[in-house]
XYZ file of C-alpha atoms in Angstrom:
281
model
C 27.499 -2.215 -66.817
C 23.971 -2.510 -68.170
C 20.927 -0.461 -67.185
C 17.478 -2.009 -67.651
C 14.382 0.045 -66.875
C 10.798 -1.036 -66.248
C 8.827 2.194 -66.188
C 5.212 3.053 -65.580
C 3.677 6.477 -65.293
C 4.313 6.827 -61.550
C 7.416 4.742 -60.799
C 10.382 3.202 -62.583
C 12.699 0.412 -61.487
C 16.227 0.508 -62.894
C 18.248 -2.695 -62.711
C 21.979 -2.015 -62.662
C 23.649 -5.182 -63.904
C 27.359 -5.826 -63.628
C 30.047 -7.809 -61.821
C 27.617 -10.711 -61.363
C 25.286 -8.633 -59.239
C 22.055 -6.745 -59.767
C 20.989 -3.619 -57.907
C 17.541 -2.097 -58.376
C 17.148 1.683 -58.100
C 13.648 3.228 -57.914
C 12.836 6.604 -59.458
C 9.769 8.427 -60.606
C 8.191 6.923 -63.674
C 9.032 8.336 -67.092
C 6.211 8.307 -69.620
C 7.220 10.226 -72.767
C 3.591 11.008 -73.602
C 2.954 12.869 -70.350
C 6.457 13.940 -69.218
C 8.394 16.673 -71.071
C 12.016 15.885 -72.039
C 13.392 18.372 -69.508
C 11.559 16.656 -66.665
C 12.706 13.237 -67.875
C 16.290 14.522 -67.893
C 15.828 15.792 -64.342
C 14.698 12.326 -63.204
C 17.774 10.767 -64.798
C 20.198 13.338 -63.421
C 18.723 13.868 -59.949
C 17.219 10.487 -59.062
C 19.319 7.933 -60.964
C 22.852 9.238 -61.624
C 23.766 9.863 -57.949
C 23.156 6.176 -57.195
C 25.313 4.918 -60.060
C 28.479 6.303 -58.413
C 30.133 7.023 -61.731
C 29.674 3.503 -63.093
C 30.508 3.018 -66.770
C 27.165 2.267 -68.431
C 27.621 0.586 -71.813
C 24.025 -0.484 -72.545
C 20.587 0.880 -71.668
C 17.341 -0.959 -72.330
C 14.352 1.203 -71.387
C 10.872 -0.349 -71.414
C 8.058 2.005 -70.586
C 4.394 2.893 -70.702
C 3.753 5.365 -73.507
C 6.800 4.228 -75.493
C 5.352 3.615 -78.949
C 7.615 2.588 -81.816
C 8.005 5.410 -84.333
C 6.313 8.016 -82.117
C 7.931 11.427 -81.784
C 7.691 11.335 -77.970
C 9.539 8.014 -77.866
C 12.309 9.392 -80.082
C 12.575 12.442 -77.808
C 12.989 10.223 -74.747
C 15.692 8.204 -76.475
C 17.545 11.426 -77.325
C 17.244 12.566 -73.709
C 18.710 9.311 -72.403
C 21.565 9.523 -74.934
C 22.347 13.071 -73.794
C 22.697 11.887 -70.192
C 24.524 8.666 -71.139
C 26.330 9.620 -74.385
C 28.572 6.521 -74.558
C 25.866 3.903 -73.945
C 24.061 1.918 -76.619
C 20.421 2.767 -75.973
C 17.062 1.321 -76.943
C 13.610 2.547 -75.862
C 10.788 0.053 -76.248
C 7.219 -0.426 -75.063
C 6.412 -1.945 -71.690
C 4.539 -4.636 -73.622
C 7.656 -5.756 -75.482
C 9.553 -5.653 -72.194
C 6.951 -7.895 -70.579
C 7.068 -10.308 -73.538
C 10.854 -10.556 -73.418
C 10.756 -11.016 -69.641
C 8.034 -13.677 -69.663
C 8.734 -15.551 -72.902
C 12.452 -15.029 -73.424
C 13.169 -16.089 -76.994
C 10.180 -18.436 -77.212
C 6.727 -17.975 -78.654
C 3.949 -17.082 -76.250
C 1.247 -14.679 -75.196
C 2.385 -12.074 -72.672
C -0.107 -10.211 -70.496
C 0.160 -7.264 -68.143
C -2.382 -6.964 -65.337
C -1.611 -3.899 -63.252
C -3.679 -0.747 -62.847
C -4.607 -1.339 -66.489
C -4.113 -4.336 -68.741
C -2.477 -5.262 -72.018
C -1.570 -8.372 -73.960
C 0.320 -9.429 -77.063
C 1.241 -12.473 -79.104
C 5.052 -12.702 -79.177
C 6.872 -14.776 -81.783
C 10.166 -14.954 -79.904
C 11.548 -11.750 -81.390
C 8.741 -9.254 -81.886
C 5.112 -8.559 -81.012
C 3.224 -10.337 -83.785
C -0.272 -9.232 -82.675
C -1.729 -6.911 -80.056
C -5.320 -6.283 -79.025
C -5.391 -2.566 -78.110
C -5.943 -2.054 -74.362
C -7.931 1.216 -74.895
C -7.600 2.518 -71.330
C -9.856 2.116 -68.336
C -12.992 3.609 -69.915
C -13.086 1.552 -73.115
C -10.916 -1.385 -72.085
C -8.238 -2.428 -69.569
C -10.316 -5.485 -68.713
C -8.927 -7.495 -65.816
C -6.758 -4.655 -64.536
C -6.919 -3.027 -61.133
C -9.187 -0.185 -62.223
C -11.589 -2.708 -63.748
C -11.701 -4.846 -60.598
C -12.057 -1.787 -58.375
C -14.879 -0.428 -60.527
C -16.788 -3.717 -60.312
C -16.335 -4.011 -56.548
C -17.338 -0.405 -55.882
C -20.256 -0.451 -58.338
C -21.709 -3.646 -56.847
C -21.293 -2.227 -53.345
C -22.966 1.092 -54.149
C -25.823 -0.547 -56.053
C -26.678 -2.791 -53.113
C -25.568 -5.976 -54.841
C -23.329 -6.906 -51.913
C -24.285 -7.753 -48.318
C -24.469 -4.778 -46.003
C -21.549 -6.078 -43.923
C -19.304 -6.071 -47.007
C -20.282 -2.520 -47.928
C -19.695 -1.269 -44.380
C -16.346 -3.071 -44.333
C -15.342 -1.412 -47.594
C -16.166 2.053 -46.264
C -14.311 1.429 -42.985
C -11.217 -0.311 -44.344
C -10.769 2.099 -47.244
C -11.645 5.185 -45.210
C -14.245 6.363 -47.686
C -17.976 6.844 -48.239
C -20.558 6.843 -51.008
C -20.112 10.601 -51.500
C -16.319 10.433 -51.573
C -16.320 7.609 -54.089
C -18.568 9.539 -56.474
C -16.446 12.658 -55.988
C -13.180 10.820 -56.749
C -14.501 8.967 -59.769
C -16.320 11.819 -61.499
C -14.780 15.072 -60.325
C -11.119 14.411 -59.595
C -8.189 13.368 -61.813
C -6.734 9.863 -62.039
C -9.987 7.996 -61.516
C -8.294 4.831 -62.816
C -5.719 4.891 -60.024
C -8.404 5.659 -57.476
C -10.497 2.691 -58.564
C -7.418 0.458 -58.526
C -6.852 1.458 -54.893
C -9.708 -0.896 -53.968
C -7.779 -3.938 -55.195
C -6.143 -4.594 -51.783
C -9.647 -4.707 -50.252
C -10.705 -7.229 -52.901
C -7.587 -9.313 -52.226
C -8.241 -9.357 -48.479
C -11.857 -10.430 -48.995
C -11.493 -12.738 -51.974
C -12.991 -15.504 -49.830
C -16.352 -13.730 -49.921
C -18.399 -14.949 -52.920
C -19.618 -11.465 -53.830
C -16.039 -10.169 -54.072
C -14.754 -13.258 -55.885
C -17.509 -12.812 -58.484
C -16.264 -9.302 -59.275
C -12.700 -10.526 -59.764
C -13.879 -13.457 -61.875
C -16.012 -11.191 -64.080
C -13.020 -8.921 -64.656
C -10.837 -11.855 -65.711
C -13.596 -13.354 -67.861
C -13.881 -10.023 -69.661
C -10.119 -9.977 -70.192
C -10.256 -13.448 -71.727
C -13.276 -12.831 -73.942
C -12.328 -9.363 -75.170
C -8.587 -9.932 -75.482
C -7.123 -13.423 -75.248
C -9.675 -15.193 -77.416
C -8.715 -12.911 -80.304
C -5.281 -14.568 -80.575
C -5.106 -17.572 -82.874
C -4.089 -20.742 -81.071
C -4.544 -19.281 -77.589
C -5.472 -22.674 -76.107
C -2.244 -24.219 -77.405
C 0.095 -21.298 -76.709
C 1.803 -20.528 -73.373
C 0.060 -17.572 -71.699
C 2.129 -15.682 -69.127
C 1.308 -12.767 -66.830
C 3.099 -9.967 -65.033
C 1.782 -7.219 -62.773
C 0.563 -6.756 -59.230
C -3.021 -7.758 -59.991
C -1.965 -10.987 -61.693
C 0.236 -11.888 -58.732
C -2.372 -10.951 -56.106
C -5.103 -13.069 -57.701
C -3.017 -15.822 -59.286
C -5.198 -18.653 -57.986
C -8.412 -17.174 -59.341
C -6.697 -16.146 -62.582
C -5.619 -19.723 -63.236
C -9.078 -21.011 -62.352
C -10.919 -18.582 -64.638
C -8.631 -19.182 -67.608
C -8.907 -22.900 -67.041
C -12.637 -22.652 -67.775
C -11.662 -21.534 -71.278
C -9.081 -24.336 -71.647
C -6.284 -21.746 -71.423
C -3.261 -22.829 -69.405
C -1.471 -20.111 -67.453
C 2.315 -20.330 -67.488
C 4.463 -17.901 -65.518
C 2.954 -15.295 -63.202
C 5.385 -12.612 -62.001
C 4.611 -9.548 -59.901
C 7.341 -7.608 -61.743
C 9.027 -8.211 -65.100
C 12.386 -6.746 -64.079
C 13.974 -10.086 -63.161
C 12.986 -11.595 -66.503
C 14.264 -8.524 -68.329
C 17.642 -8.926 -66.659
C 17.757 -12.599 -67.622
C 16.822 -11.799 -71.229
C 19.623 -9.259 -71.612
C 22.323 -11.158 -69.739
C 21.888 -14.778 -70.798
C 24.987 -15.858 -72.650
C 27.003 -12.807 -71.588
């Protein structure tokens, strides 16, 4: 059987592939930059192994946030996985390569992730040929959930939205001006907090003031990321991530203004990852 993992910092989905069936097991996310090896081992042993029911795992393909080729933390995670699954052939790769393999298969294309943050890369069918660094939610992550949430909240608090929209935001999100400032500037994980306003934006995308925020976020993603790739207007551009899926219509419209055609849009890359690793087997 084959194990394929799509891991972020908070959650991981493990696809167990075998006997012409696929089962997906959720666990906590494993990010080697922020999670010590002992804790990663505990996730594998306590949250994954009991659901495998002693299955013989022959291959493991782990794609995760924080998995950087050549980094010591990535090598440590690979060793940890090998200790838990000593007979399995194991590879640990970046979530960006996982997204590229899932979206592009063995073909050339530009793969993009729009989730809480954002990332993109030019993929030549085998490897990532170019990557504009995402830089995180303070310096980058354009088009991601934190970016959209920041624009919506900032416009609301600065009085750039109608009063009814601002009141609706406070009521639907159970928050206030004071709480927003507190969460953004004085509490941890401000990026996740800002991204929590994405469902509000999705529900109210029909309001011009909300749609403008989403469009600005996507325009920034195009101008600061996609336009840096040679041949972007003649190369398939694919997306994965909850934000891409939630705003697919607007995403296609915004990129169309730049003569960029959007190909596949998938909420999760796990299905494409399974296809990549099982085609021809």
